[in-house]
């Protein structure tokens, strides 16, 4: 609108109407491309869908309202508030010269005029060397793709949640009082070593969701905000790990820092962190393999603890009834079993009813749980012949240990080796673990596989890559319907792969991993980066149709006219995301990868496509005179 007032001398109201009409198609196309990229997210399953579905709804609603405002309220306000400035750039050209080709002003009366002059020179040089320009863009894309192996991967970015966990484990079957006593000693050391703590919660004994935790004591430590302490929670966990090693007799101690994934670990079907699943038919063989896996991966860089998940088992006495002796005495196996049941766990003798309540009456030996097995077997049982016979004559006992829990997956028995990872990205650690697992010999019918959060990460990556492909396809279809052409959308879509240059370089320089947040940034870029190319191609097409300009002159003039809005829209987007990219504020690290990916991709795409798109446009739309000359 301001350009029409300044260069063409139009009234503000007329300039507002014509200016809005001039960019209406470009605005609708750019907004539609951004909207459609969120459509595939509706079909993403798992945790990724839960994370981003609300984001998609919010952005779609906000952009729809923004489109309505930009085509109605903004032109009206511009007609009332924008006034033509005469004399600064000379008098406006006469009306009859509107369709004539204007030369770009050579004088630099401001930063934008100077920038336009530089851009004109760069664009003119690129149009004179189109093959070299395309080759240079391809080389940049290839070099940035070579950075991919150097960029780590994980499910969610690690964040300082201000929490540290400490766990001490004792043998299964250890008395709860002893576990509590050692946990209190552990808590005293933690209190002394962590002055940043503001709260501690200790839990002793078995939890409802993990029957293996009977000999376990855990301490959850809440720290002060990250801005109020010098050490991160990772550094606190490392210090605790070194200090607590071997300090509490009978306890195997581990410490870890709560990262951005801990809240999701409760809902992940395979558990949190990295784990190795050992599956097969025999529990003893599974235990041997699990111990071997834990020993093999313990020295992988980034692995702090490797727990085989295999306990020595709960102490038990196996009682075997001698069926032949019982039969000789006229007793059945059931008679002997009921006697043992009465002695150990009691038998239901009736019910006591009072006031509508029913209370079972159970008869058992006093303090049966503390009785040794020899005393239980010393009880007598009366035979049908009236003789009393000791249970020891009918029952043999054998001390042993039974499994605490038998895990199953895919109809196979399973043991899981849980692994804590710190200091490295999960993808790199998992890759090293997989290479170590390949060298472990195993019997036929036994499997070793990396699971846990890493398994969810692989699923999320596959679904998000599919979402990116669908988003690109939807963007192309929207552009093809808007332009009613199959060639112009291809020119516009060149900006999408160029965004990968900025994304990969930015993630590499900022030491940011590829995770679901950065993947989400890539999905958003598929709809954002095409906006700049839409402005260029739409303006160039208008100049070719209405002003009869050649393709070369049209893209140069389109670049001059659209350079300001391209820089403004890109700069506002990047500056708006900058605080998030810097990770300013508590918990901002969780969203920083998304912002960094968008900023890097948008910056690189803007700089490259300002040159690449005009070059590609002249190749797709050759001038008629050059086409005729080439034909002759």
Coordinates of C-alpha atoms in Angstrom, one line a residue:
X1 CA 0.0 0.0 0.0
X2 CA 2.8 2.4 0.9
X3 CA 4.6 1.6 -2.4
X4 CA 1.5 2.4 -4.4
X5 CA 1.1 5.7 -2.7
X6 CA 4.8 6.6 -3.0
X7 CA 5.5 5.3 -6.5
X8 CA 2.2 5.6 -8.3
X9 CA 0.7 8.6 -6.6
X10 CA -2.6 6.9 -5.7
X11 CA -5.0 8.0 -3.0
X12 CA -4.7 6.1 0.3
X13 CA -8.1 4.4 -0.1
X14 CA -7.5 3.4 -3.7
X15 CA -4.0 2.2 -2.8
X16 CA -5.4 0.1 0.1
X17 CA -8.0 -1.6 -2.1
X18 CA -5.6 -2.3 -5.0
X19 CA -2.7 -3.2 -2.7
X20 CA -4.9 -5.7 -0.8
X21 CA -6.1 -7.2 -4.1
X22 CA -2.5 -7.4 -5.4
X23 CA -1.3 -9.6 -2.5
X24 CA -4.6 -11.3 -1.6
X25 CA -3.8 -14.5 -3.6
X26 CA -0.3 -14.6 -2.1
X27 CA -1.6 -14.1 1.5
X28 CA -4.3 -16.8 1.0
X29 CA -1.8 -19.2 -0.5
X30 CA 0.8 -18.7 2.2
X31 CA -1.7 -19.0 5.0
X32 CA -3.3 -22.1 3.4
X33 CA 0.1 -23.8 3.1
X34 CA 0.8 -23.2 6.8
X35 CA -2.6 -24.5 7.8
X36 CA -2.4 -27.7 5.8
X37 CA 0.9 -28.8 7.4
X38 CA -1.0 -29.4 10.7
X39 CA -3.5 -31.8 9.1
X40 CA -1.2 -34.9 9.2
X41 CA -0.6 -34.3 13.0
X42 CA -4.3 -35.3 13.6
X43 CA -3.4 -38.8 12.5
X44 CA -0.1 -39.1 14.5
X45 CA -0.5 -41.7 17.2
X46 CA 1.3 -42.2 20.5
X47 CA 2.9 -39.6 22.6
X48 CA 3.8 -37.4 19.7
X49 CA 0.1 -37.0 18.8
X50 CA -0.7 -36.1 22.5
X51 CA 2.1 -33.5 22.5
X52 CA 1.2 -31.6 19.3
X53 CA -2.5 -32.0 18.7
X54 CA -3.5 -29.0 20.9
X55 CA -0.7 -27.0 19.3
X56 CA -2.1 -27.7 15.8
X57 CA -5.6 -26.6 16.9
X58 CA -4.3 -23.4 18.4
X59 CA -2.2 -22.4 15.4
X60 CA -4.9 -23.3 12.9
X61 CA -7.4 -21.1 14.8
X62 CA -5.0 -18.2 15.2
X63 CA -3.9 -18.3 11.5
X64 CA -7.5 -18.4 10.3
X65 CA -8.4 -15.3 12.3
X66 CA -5.1 -13.6 11.1
X67 CA -6.0 -14.2 7.5
X68 CA -9.4 -12.6 8.0
X69 CA -7.9 -9.6 9.7
X70 CA -5.1 -9.1 7.2
X71 CA -7.5 -8.9 4.3
X72 CA -10.1 -6.7 5.9
X73 CA -9.0 -4.7 9.0
X74 CA -5.4 -4.1 8.0
X75 CA -6.2 -2.4 4.6
X76 CA -8.8 -0.2 6.3
X77 CA -6.4 0.9 9.0
X78 CA -3.7 1.5 6.3
X79 CA -6.0 3.7 4.3
X80 CA -6.6 5.8 7.4
X81 CA -3.1 5.9 8.9
X82 CA -0.7 5.6 6.0
X83 CA 0.0 8.9 4.2
X84 CA 2.0 9.3 1.0
X85 CA 5.4 10.9 1.5
X86 CA 6.3 13.2 -1.5
X87 CA 9.6 14.7 -2.2
X88 CA 11.6 12.0 -0.5
X89 CA 12.1 9.9 -3.6
X90 CA 11.2 12.5 -6.1
X91 CA 7.7 13.1 -7.7
X92 CA 5.6 10.1 -8.5
X93 CA 5.8 9.0 -12.1
X94 CA 3.0 10.0 -14.5
X95 CA 0.0 7.6 -14.8
X96 CA 0.8 6.8 -18.4
X97 CA 4.2 5.3 -17.3
X98 CA 2.6 2.8 -14.9
X99 CA 3.2 -0.2 -17.3
X100 CA 6.6 1.0 -18.4
X101 CA 9.7 -0.7 -17.0
X102 CA 11.1 1.3 -14.2
X103 CA 14.8 1.1 -13.3
X104 CA 15.7 0.4 -9.8
X105 CA 17.0 3.6 -8.1
X106 CA 20.8 3.5 -7.9
X107 CA 21.1 6.1 -5.1
X108 CA 21.2 4.7 -1.6
X109 CA 19.1 7.0 0.6
X110 CA 18.5 4.5 3.3
X111 CA 19.4 1.0 4.5
X112 CA 16.6 -0.6 2.5
X113 CA 17.6 1.2 -0.7
X114 CA 21.2 0.1 -0.2
X115 CA 20.1 -3.5 0.5
X116 CA 17.9 -3.5 -2.6
X117 CA 20.9 -2.4 -4.7
X118 CA 23.0 -5.2 -3.3
X119 CA 20.3 -7.7 -3.8
X120 CA 19.8 -6.5 -7.4
X121 CA 23.5 -6.9 -8.2
X122 CA 23.5 -10.4 -6.6
X123 CA 20.4 -11.5 -8.4
X124 CA 21.6 -10.1 -11.7
X125 CA 24.8 -12.1 -11.4
X126 CA 23.0 -15.3 -10.4
X127 CA 20.6 -14.9 -13.5
X128 CA 23.7 -14.7 -15.6
X129 CA 25.1 -17.9 -14.1
X130 CA 22.1 -20.0 -13.6
X131 CA 23.8 -23.4 -13.9
X132 CA 26.4 -22.4 -11.4
X133 CA 23.7 -21.1 -9.0
X134 CA 21.8 -24.3 -9.1
X135 CA 25.0 -26.3 -8.6
X136 CA 26.0 -24.2 -5.6
X137 CA 22.6 -24.8 -4.0
X138 CA 22.9 -28.5 -4.5
X139 CA 26.4 -28.5 -3.0
X140 CA 25.2 -26.6 0.0
X141 CA 22.4 -29.1 0.5
X142 CA 24.8 -32.1 0.2
X143 CA 27.3 -30.6 2.7
X144 CA 24.6 -29.9 5.2
X145 CA 23.2 -33.5 4.8
X146 CA 26.7 -34.7 5.7
X147 CA 26.2 -33.2 9.1
X148 CA 23.4 -35.6 9.9
X149 CA 25.5 -38.4 11.5
X150 CA 27.2 -35.8 13.7
X151 CA 23.8 -34.7 15.2
X152 CA 22.5 -36.8 18.0
X153 CA 18.9 -38.0 18.4
X154 CA 16.6 -38.7 21.3
X155 CA 12.9 -38.8 22.1
X156 CA 12.5 -35.6 24.0
X157 CA 15.2 -32.9 24.8
X158 CA 16.9 -33.2 28.1
X159 CA 15.8 -30.5 30.5
X160 CA 16.7 -29.5 34.0
X161 CA 13.5 -30.2 35.9
X162 CA 15.1 -29.5 39.2
X163 CA 14.8 -33.0 40.5
X164 CA 17.2 -35.8 41.4
X165 CA 16.5 -39.4 42.2
X166 CA 18.5 -41.7 44.5
X167 CA 17.8 -45.4 44.8
X168 CA 19.3 -48.0 47.2
X169 CA 18.6 -51.7 46.7
X170 CA 19.1 -54.6 49.1
X171 CA 18.5 -58.3 48.7
X172 CA 15.0 -59.4 48.2
X173 CA 13.6 -60.7 51.5
X174 CA 15.5 -58.2 53.6
X175 CA 13.4 -57.2 56.6
X176 CA 11.6 -53.9 56.0
X177 CA 13.1 -52.4 59.2
X178 CA 16.6 -53.0 58.0
X179 CA 15.8 -51.4 54.6
X180 CA 14.3 -48.4 56.4
X181 CA 17.3 -48.1 58.6
X182 CA 19.8 -48.1 55.7
X183 CA 17.5 -45.7 53.7
X184 CA 17.6 -43.2 56.6
X185 CA 21.4 -43.3 56.5
X186 CA 21.3 -42.8 52.8
X187 CA 18.9 -39.8 53.3
X188 CA 21.3 -38.2 55.8
X189 CA 24.2 -38.3 53.3
X190 CA 22.0 -36.9 50.6
X191 CA 20.9 -34.1 52.9
X192 CA 24.5 -33.2 53.5
X193 CA 25.7 -33.4 49.9
X194 CA 22.8 -31.5 48.3
X195 CA 22.5 -28.0 49.8
X196 CA 20.4 -27.0 46.8
X197 CA 17.5 -29.3 48.0
X198 CA 14.3 -27.7 49.1
X199 CA 12.4 -31.0 49.7
X200 CA 13.0 -34.7 50.0
X201 CA 10.6 -37.6 49.8
X202 CA 11.7 -41.0 50.9
X203 CA 9.9 -44.2 50.0
X204 CA 10.8 -47.6 51.5
X205 CA 9.5 -51.0 50.5
X206 CA 7.5 -52.5 47.6
X207 CA 5.4 -50.2 45.4
X208 CA 2.1 -51.2 43.9
X209 CA 3.4 -51.1 40.3
X210 CA 6.8 -52.9 40.9
X211 CA 6.8 -56.0 43.0
X212 CA 10.6 -56.3 42.7
X213 CA 11.0 -53.2 44.9
X214 CA 10.6 -54.9 48.2
X215 CA 14.2 -54.3 49.3
X216 CA 14.4 -50.9 47.8
X217 CA 14.5 -47.4 49.3
X218 CA 14.1 -44.4 47.0
X219 CA 14.7 -40.6 47.7
X220 CA 13.2 -38.0 45.4
X221 CA 15.0 -34.6 45.8
X222 CA 13.5 -31.4 44.7
X223 CA 16.1 -28.6 44.0
X224 CA 15.8 -24.8 43.9
X225 CA 15.1 -23.2 40.5
X226 CA 17.8 -23.5 37.9
X227 CA 18.5 -19.7 38.1
X228 CA 19.2 -19.9 41.8
X229 CA 21.8 -22.6 41.8
X230 CA 25.3 -23.1 40.3
X231 CA 25.0 -26.8 39.6
X232 CA 22.6 -28.4 37.2
X233 CA 20.6 -31.5 38.3
X234 CA 22.9 -33.6 36.1
X235 CA 25.9 -32.3 38.0
X236 CA 24.2 -32.9 41.3
X237 CA 23.4 -36.5 40.3
X238 CA 27.0 -37.1 39.2
X239 CA 28.3 -35.8 42.5
X240 CA 25.9 -38.0 44.5
X241 CA 26.9 -41.0 42.4
X242 CA 30.5 -40.6 43.3
X243 CA 29.9 -39.8 46.9
X244 CA 27.5 -42.6 47.7
X245 CA 29.4 -45.4 46.0
X246 CA 30.1 -48.0 48.7
X247 CA 29.0 -45.8 51.6
X248 CA 25.9 -47.7 52.7
X249 CA 26.6 -51.4 53.6
X250 CA 24.4 -53.9 51.8
X251 CA 22.9 -51.3 49.4
X252 CA 23.6 -51.0 45.7
X253 CA 23.1 -47.2 45.0
X254 CA 22.2 -45.4 41.8
X255 CA 21.4 -41.7 41.2
X256 CA 19.9 -40.0 38.2
X257 CA 18.7 -36.5 37.1
X258 CA 15.1 -36.1 36.1
X259 CA 14.9 -35.0 32.5
X260 CA 12.1 -33.9 30.2
X261 CA 11.1 -37.5 29.6
X262 CA 10.3 -38.5 33.2
X263 CA 6.7 -37.3 33.1
X264 CA 6.1 -39.4 30.1
X265 CA 7.7 -42.6 31.4
X266 CA 4.5 -43.5 33.3
X267 CA 2.4 -43.6 30.1
X268 CA 5.0 -45.2 27.8
X269 CA 4.1 -48.9 27.3
X270 CA 7.8 -49.9 27.3
X271 CA 8.9 -47.8 30.2
X272 CA 11.3 -44.9 30.3
X273 CA 15.0 -44.5 29.4
X274 CA 16.9 -47.1 27.4
X275 CA 16.4 -50.8 28.2
X276 CA 17.4 -54.1 26.6
X277 CA 14.7 -56.7 26.5
X278 CA 15.9 -60.3 26.8
X279 CA 13.2 -62.8 25.6
X280 CA 13.2 -66.6 25.6
X281 CA 11.6 -69.7 27.2
X282 CA 13.9 -70.4 30.2
X283 CA 14.2 -68.1 33.2
X284 CA 17.7 -69.3 34.2
X285 CA 19.0 -68.7 30.7
X286 CA 17.4 -65.3 30.6
X287 CA 19.1 -64.4 33.8
X288 CA 22.5 -65.4 32.4
X289 CA 21.9 -63.4 29.2
X290 CA 20.7 -60.4 31.2
X291 CA 23.8 -60.4 33.4
X292 CA 26.0 -60.6 30.3
X293 CA 24.2 -57.7 28.6
X294 CA 24.5 -55.6 31.7
X295 CA 28.3 -56.3 31.9
X296 CA 28.7 -55.7 28.2
X297 CA 27.0 -52.3 28.0
X298 CA 28.2 -50.9 31.4
X299 CA 31.3 -49.3 29.8
X300 CA 29.4 -47.7 26.9
X301 CA 30.1 -43.9 27.0
X302 CA 27.0 -42.2 28.5
X303 CA 25.8 -45.2 30.5
X304 CA 25.8 -44.5 34.2
X305 CA 23.9 -47.6 35.5
X306 CA 23.0 -50.9 33.9
X307 CA 20.6 -53.0 36.1
X308 CA 19.9 -56.5 34.9
X309 CA 16.6 -56.5 36.6
X310 CA 17.3 -60.0 37.9
X311 CA 17.1 -60.5 41.6
X312 CA 18.3 -63.6 43.5
X313 CA 14.7 -64.2 44.1
X314 CA 12.4 -64.3 47.2
X315 CA 13.5 -67.0 49.7
X316 CA 11.0 -69.9 49.8
X317 CA 10.6 -73.4 51.0
X318 CA 9.5 -76.0 48.5
X319 CA 7.3 -78.6 50.3
X320 CA 6.8 -81.9 48.5
X321 CA 4.2 -84.4 49.7
X322 CA 5.0 -88.1 49.5
X323 CA 1.9 -89.4 47.9
X324 CA 2.8 -93.1 48.5
X325 CA 3.3 -92.7 52.3
X326 CA 0.1 -90.6 52.6
X327 CA -1.9 -93.3 50.7
X328 CA -0.5 -96.1 53.0
X329 CA -1.8 -94.2 56.0
X330 CA -5.2 -93.6 54.4
X331 CA -4.6 -89.9 53.8
X332 CA -5.1 -87.9 50.6
X333 CA -2.9 -85.2 49.2
X334 CA -5.6 -82.8 50.0
X335 CA -5.7 -83.7 53.7
X336 CA -2.0 -83.0 54.0
X337 CA -2.2 -79.8 51.9
X338 CA -5.1 -78.4 54.1
X339 CA -3.1 -79.1 57.2
X340 CA -0.1 -77.1 55.9
X341 CA -2.4 -74.4 54.7
X342 CA -4.0 -74.1 58.2
X343 CA -0.6 -73.9 59.8
X344 CA 0.9 -71.3 57.5
X345 CA -1.8 -69.1 56.1
X346 CA -4.9 -70.2 58.1
X347 CA -8.2 -71.5 57.0
X348 CA -11.6 -69.8 56.8
X349 CA -13.7 -71.1 59.7
X350 CA -16.8 -68.9 59.2
X351 CA -18.0 -65.3 59.2
X352 CA -18.9 -62.9 62.0
X353 CA -21.9 -60.6 61.1
X354 CA -22.6 -57.4 62.9
X355 CA -24.7 -54.5 61.8
X356 CA -24.7 -55.6 58.2
X357 CA -20.9 -56.1 58.1
X358 CA -19.4 -59.5 57.4
X359 CA -15.9 -60.2 58.9
X360 CA -14.2 -63.5 57.9
X361 CA -12.9 -65.7 60.7
X362 CA -9.6 -67.3 59.9
X363 CA -7.9 -70.0 62.1
X364 CA -4.1 -70.2 62.0
X365 CA -1.1 -70.8 64.2
X366 CA -0.1 -67.8 66.3
X367 CA 2.7 -65.8 64.7
X368 CA 2.7 -68.3 61.8
X369 CA 4.9 -66.1 59.6
X370 CA 7.8 -66.2 62.0
X371 CA 7.6 -70.0 62.7
X372 CA 10.5 -71.9 61.2
X373 CA 9.6 -74.7 58.8
X374 CA 10.8 -77.4 61.2
X375 CA 8.2 -76.4 63.7
X376 CA 5.5 -76.4 61.1
X377 CA 6.5 -79.9 60.0
X378 CA 6.5 -81.0 63.6
X379 CA 2.7 -80.7 63.7
X380 CA 0.7 -83.9 63.7
X381 CA -2.2 -85.1 61.5
X382 CA -4.7 -87.7 62.6
X383 CA -5.2 -90.6 60.2
X384 CA -8.6 -92.3 59.5
X385 CA -7.3 -95.1 61.8
X386 CA -7.1 -92.7 64.7
X387 CA -3.3 -92.5 64.8
X388 CA -1.3 -89.2 64.9
X389 CA 1.4 -88.9 62.4
X390 CA 3.9 -86.1 62.1
X391 CA 3.9 -84.0 58.9
X392 CA 7.6 -84.5 58.7
X393 CA 7.0 -88.1 57.8
X394 CA 4.8 -87.2 54.9
X395 CA 6.4 -84.0 53.6
X396 CA 10.0 -83.2 52.5
X397 CA 11.3 -79.6 52.3
X398 CA 13.9 -77.9 50.2
X399 CA 15.1 -74.3 50.7
X400 CA 15.4 -72.2 47.6
X401 CA 14.5 -68.9 45.9
X402 CA 11.6 -68.2 43.6
X403 CA 11.2 -65.5 41.0
X404 CA 9.9 -62.2 42.2
X405 CA 8.0 -61.5 39.0
X406 CA 7.9 -63.2 35.6
X407 CA 7.6 -60.7 32.8
X408 CA 6.1 -61.5 29.4
X409 CA 6.0 -59.8 26.1
X410 CA 4.8 -61.2 22.7
X411 CA 3.9 -64.5 24.5
X412 CA 7.5 -65.0 25.6
X413 CA 9.2 -64.7 29.0
X414 CA 11.2 -61.6 29.4
X415 CA 13.8 -59.9 31.5
X416 CA 14.6 -56.2 31.0
X417 CA 18.0 -54.6 31.6
X418 CA 17.3 -51.0 32.5
X419 CA 20.0 -48.4 31.6
X420 CA 20.4 -44.9 32.8
X421 CA 21.9 -42.5 30.2
X422 CA 23.5 -39.1 31.0
X423 CA 26.0 -36.9 29.1
X424 CA 25.1 -38.3 25.6
X425 CA 22.1 -38.3 23.4
X426 CA 20.0 -41.4 23.6
X427 CA 20.2 -42.3 19.9
X428 CA 24.0 -42.5 19.9
X429 CA 24.0 -44.6 23.1
X430 CA 21.4 -47.0 21.7
X431 CA 23.4 -47.4 18.5
X432 CA 26.5 -48.3 20.5
X433 CA 24.4 -50.7 22.6
X434 CA 23.0 -52.4 19.5
X435 CA 26.5 -53.0 18.2
X436 CA 27.5 -54.5 21.5
X437 CA 24.5 -56.8 21.5
X438 CA 25.3 -58.1 18.1
X439 CA 28.5 -59.6 19.5
X440 CA 26.8 -61.5 22.4
X441 CA 26.2 -65.2 21.5
X442 CA 22.8 -66.5 22.4
X443 CA 20.9 -69.8 22.1
X444 CA 18.3 -70.4 19.5
X445 CA 15.0 -69.0 20.4
X446 CA 16.4 -66.1 22.5
X447 CA 16.2 -62.4 21.4
X448 CA 18.0 -59.2 22.5
X449 CA 16.5 -55.9 21.5
X450 CA 16.8 -52.3 22.6
X451 CA 13.5 -50.9 23.9
X452 CA 12.3 -48.3 26.5
X453 CA 12.0 -44.7 25.4
X454 CA 14.3 -45.4 22.5
X455 CA 11.6 -47.7 21.0
X456 CA 9.0 -44.9 21.3
X457 CA 11.6 -42.5 19.8
X458 CA 11.9 -44.7 16.7
X459 CA 8.2 -45.0 16.3
X460 CA 7.7 -41.2 16.7
X461 CA 10.5 -40.5 14.2
X462 CA 8.9 -42.7 11.6
X463 CA 5.5 -41.2 12.0
X464 CA 6.8 -37.6 12.0
X465 CA 8.9 -38.2 8.8
X466 CA 5.6 -39.5 7.3
X467 CA 3.9 -36.3 8.5
X468 CA 6.6 -34.2 6.9
X469 CA 6.2 -36.0 3.5
X470 CA 2.4 -35.6 3.8
X471 CA 2.8 -31.9 4.7
X472 CA 4.9 -31.3 1.6
X473 CA 2.5 -33.1 -0.6
X474 CA -0.5 -31.1 0.8
X475 CA 1.5 -27.8 0.4
X476 CA 2.1 -28.7 -3.3
X477 CA -1.6 -29.5 -3.9
X478 CA -2.7 -26.2 -2.3
X479 CA -0.2 -24.2 -4.4
X480 CA -1.2 -26.1 -7.6
X481 CA -4.9 -25.2 -7.0
X482 CA -4.1 -21.6 -6.3
X483 CA -1.8 -21.1 -9.3
X484 CA -3.7 -23.5 -11.6
X485 CA -0.3 -24.7 -12.7
X486 CA 2.0 -27.6 -12.0
X487 CA 5.2 -25.7 -12.7
X488 CA 5.0 -22.7 -10.5
X489 CA 4.4 -24.8 -7.3
X490 CA 7.6 -26.7 -8.1
X491 CA 9.5 -23.4 -8.2
X492 CA 8.0 -22.4 -4.9
X493 CA 8.7 -25.8 -3.3
X494 CA 12.5 -25.4 -4.0
X495 CA 12.6 -23.4 -0.8
X496 CA 11.6 -26.5 1.3
X497 CA 14.8 -28.6 0.8
X498 CA 16.9 -25.4 1.2
X499 CA 15.4 -25.0 4.7
X500 CA 17.1 -28.3 5.6
X501 CA 20.5 -26.5 5.2
X502 CA 19.7 -24.1 7.9
X503 CA 18.1 -26.7 10.2
X504 CA 21.0 -29.1 10.1
X505 CA 23.6 -26.4 10.5
X506 CA 21.8 -24.8 13.4
X507 CA 21.2 -28.0 15.2
X508 CA 24.9 -28.9 14.7
X509 CA 26.2 -25.5 15.9
X510 CA 23.9 -25.3 18.9
X511 CA 24.6 -29.0 19.9
X512 CA 20.8 -29.7 19.6
X513 CA 19.6 -33.2 19.0
X514 CA 17.0 -34.5 16.5
X515 CA 13.9 -35.1 18.7
X516 CA 10.2 -34.8 18.4
X517 CA 10.4 -31.1 19.0
X518 CA 12.9 -30.4 16.2
X519 CA 10.9 -32.7 13.9
X520 CA 7.9 -30.6 14.7
X521 CA 9.9 -27.6 13.7
X522 CA 10.7 -29.2 10.4
X523 CA 7.0 -29.9 9.8
X524 CA 6.2 -26.3 10.5
X525 CA 8.9 -25.1 8.1
X526 CA 7.3 -27.0 5.3
X527 CA 4.5 -24.5 5.4
X528 CA 6.4 -21.4 6.5
X529 CA 9.4 -21.2 4.2
X530 CA 7.3 -21.4 1.0
X531 CA 5.7 -18.0 1.9
X532 CA 8.7 -16.0 0.7
X533 CA 8.8 -17.9 -2.6
X534 CA 5.0 -17.4 -3.0
X535 CA 5.5 -13.6 -2.7
X536 CA 8.2 -13.6 -5.4
X537 CA 6.5 -16.0 -7.8
X538 CA 3.1 -14.3 -7.5
X539 CA 4.6 -10.9 -8.1
X540 CA 6.7 -12.1 -11.0
X541 CA 3.6 -13.7 -12.6
X542 CA 1.6 -10.5 -12.2
X543 CA 4.3 -8.5 -13.9
X544 CA 4.6 -10.9 -16.8
X545 CA 0.8 -11.0 -17.4
X546 CA -0.2 -7.4 -16.7
X547 CA 2.9 -5.5 -17.7
X548 CA 4.2 -7.8 -20.4
X549 CA 7.7 -8.0 -19.0
X550 CA 10.2 -10.7 -19.7
X551 CA 10.8 -13.4 -17.1
X552 CA 14.2 -11.9 -16.2
X553 CA 13.0 -8.4 -15.8
X554 CA 9.9 -9.6 -13.9
X555 CA 11.8 -11.6 -11.3
X556 CA 14.2 -8.7 -10.8
X557 CA 11.4 -6.2 -10.3
X558 CA 9.5 -8.7 -8.1
X559 CA 12.6 -9.1 -6.0
X560 CA 12.9 -5.4 -5.5
X561 CA 9.2 -5.0 -4.6
X562 CA 9.0 -8.1 -2.3
X563 CA 12.4 -7.8 -0.6
X564 CA 11.0 -5.6 2.2
X565 CA 8.0 -7.8 3.1
X566 CA 10.1 -10.9 2.9
X567 CA 12.7 -9.5 5.3
X568 CA 10.0 -8.1 7.6
X569 CA 8.0 -11.3 7.9
X570 CA 11.0 -13.5 8.3
X571 CA 12.6 -11.2 10.8
X572 CA 9.5 -11.0 12.9
X573 CA 9.1 -14.7 13.0
X574 CA 12.7 -15.3 13.9
X575 CA 12.8 -12.6 16.6
X576 CA 9.6 -13.9 18.1
X577 CA 11.1 -17.3 18.5
X578 CA 14.5 -16.1 19.7
X579 CA 13.7 -16.1 23.5
X580 CA 12.5 -19.7 23.1
X581 CA 15.5 -20.7 21.1
X582 CA 17.8 -19.3 23.8
X583 CA 16.1 -21.4 26.4
X584 CA 15.3 -18.4 28.6
X585 CA 13.2 -19.3 31.6
X586 CA 12.4 -22.4 33.6
X587 CA 11.6 -25.4 31.4
X588 CA 12.2 -23.5 28.2
X589 CA 14.8 -26.1 27.1
X590 CA 11.9 -28.5 26.3
X591 CA 10.7 -26.2 23.4
X592 CA 14.1 -24.8 22.3
X593 CA 14.8 -27.4 19.6
X594 CA 11.6 -26.5 17.8
X595 CA 12.5 -22.8 17.8
X596 CA 16.1 -23.4 16.7
X597 CA 15.0 -25.6 13.8
X598 CA 12.5 -23.0 12.6
X599 CA 14.9 -20.0 13.0
X600 CA 17.8 -21.8 11.2
X601 CA 15.6 -23.2 8.4
X602 CA 13.8 -19.9 7.8
X603 CA 17.0 -17.9 7.7
X604 CA 18.8 -20.2 5.3
X605 CA 15.7 -20.7 3.1
X606 CA 15.2 -16.9 3.0
X607 CA 18.8 -16.2 1.9
X608 CA 19.0 -19.0 -0.6
X609 CA 15.6 -18.8 -2.1
X610 CA 15.9 -15.1 -2.7
X611 CA 18.4 -16.1 -5.4
X612 CA 17.4 -19.7 -6.2
X613 CA 13.7 -19.1 -6.8
X614 CA 14.2 -16.3 -9.4
X615 CA 16.7 -18.4 -11.2
X616 CA 14.4 -21.5 -11.3
X617 CA 11.5 -19.2 -12.4
X618 CA 13.4 -18.0 -15.5
X619 CA 14.2 -21.7 -16.3
X620 CA 10.6 -22.7 -16.0
X621 CA 9.3 -19.6 -17.9
X622 CA 11.8 -18.9 -20.7
X623 CA 11.3 -15.7 -22.7
X624 CA 9.5 -16.3 -26.0
X625 CA 12.3 -14.7 -28.0
X626 CA 15.0 -16.9 -26.4
X627 CA 12.8 -19.9 -27.0
X628 CA 12.4 -19.0 -30.6
X629 CA 16.1 -18.4 -31.0
X630 CA 16.8 -21.8 -29.4
X631 CA 14.4 -23.5 -31.8
X632 CA 16.1 -22.0 -34.9

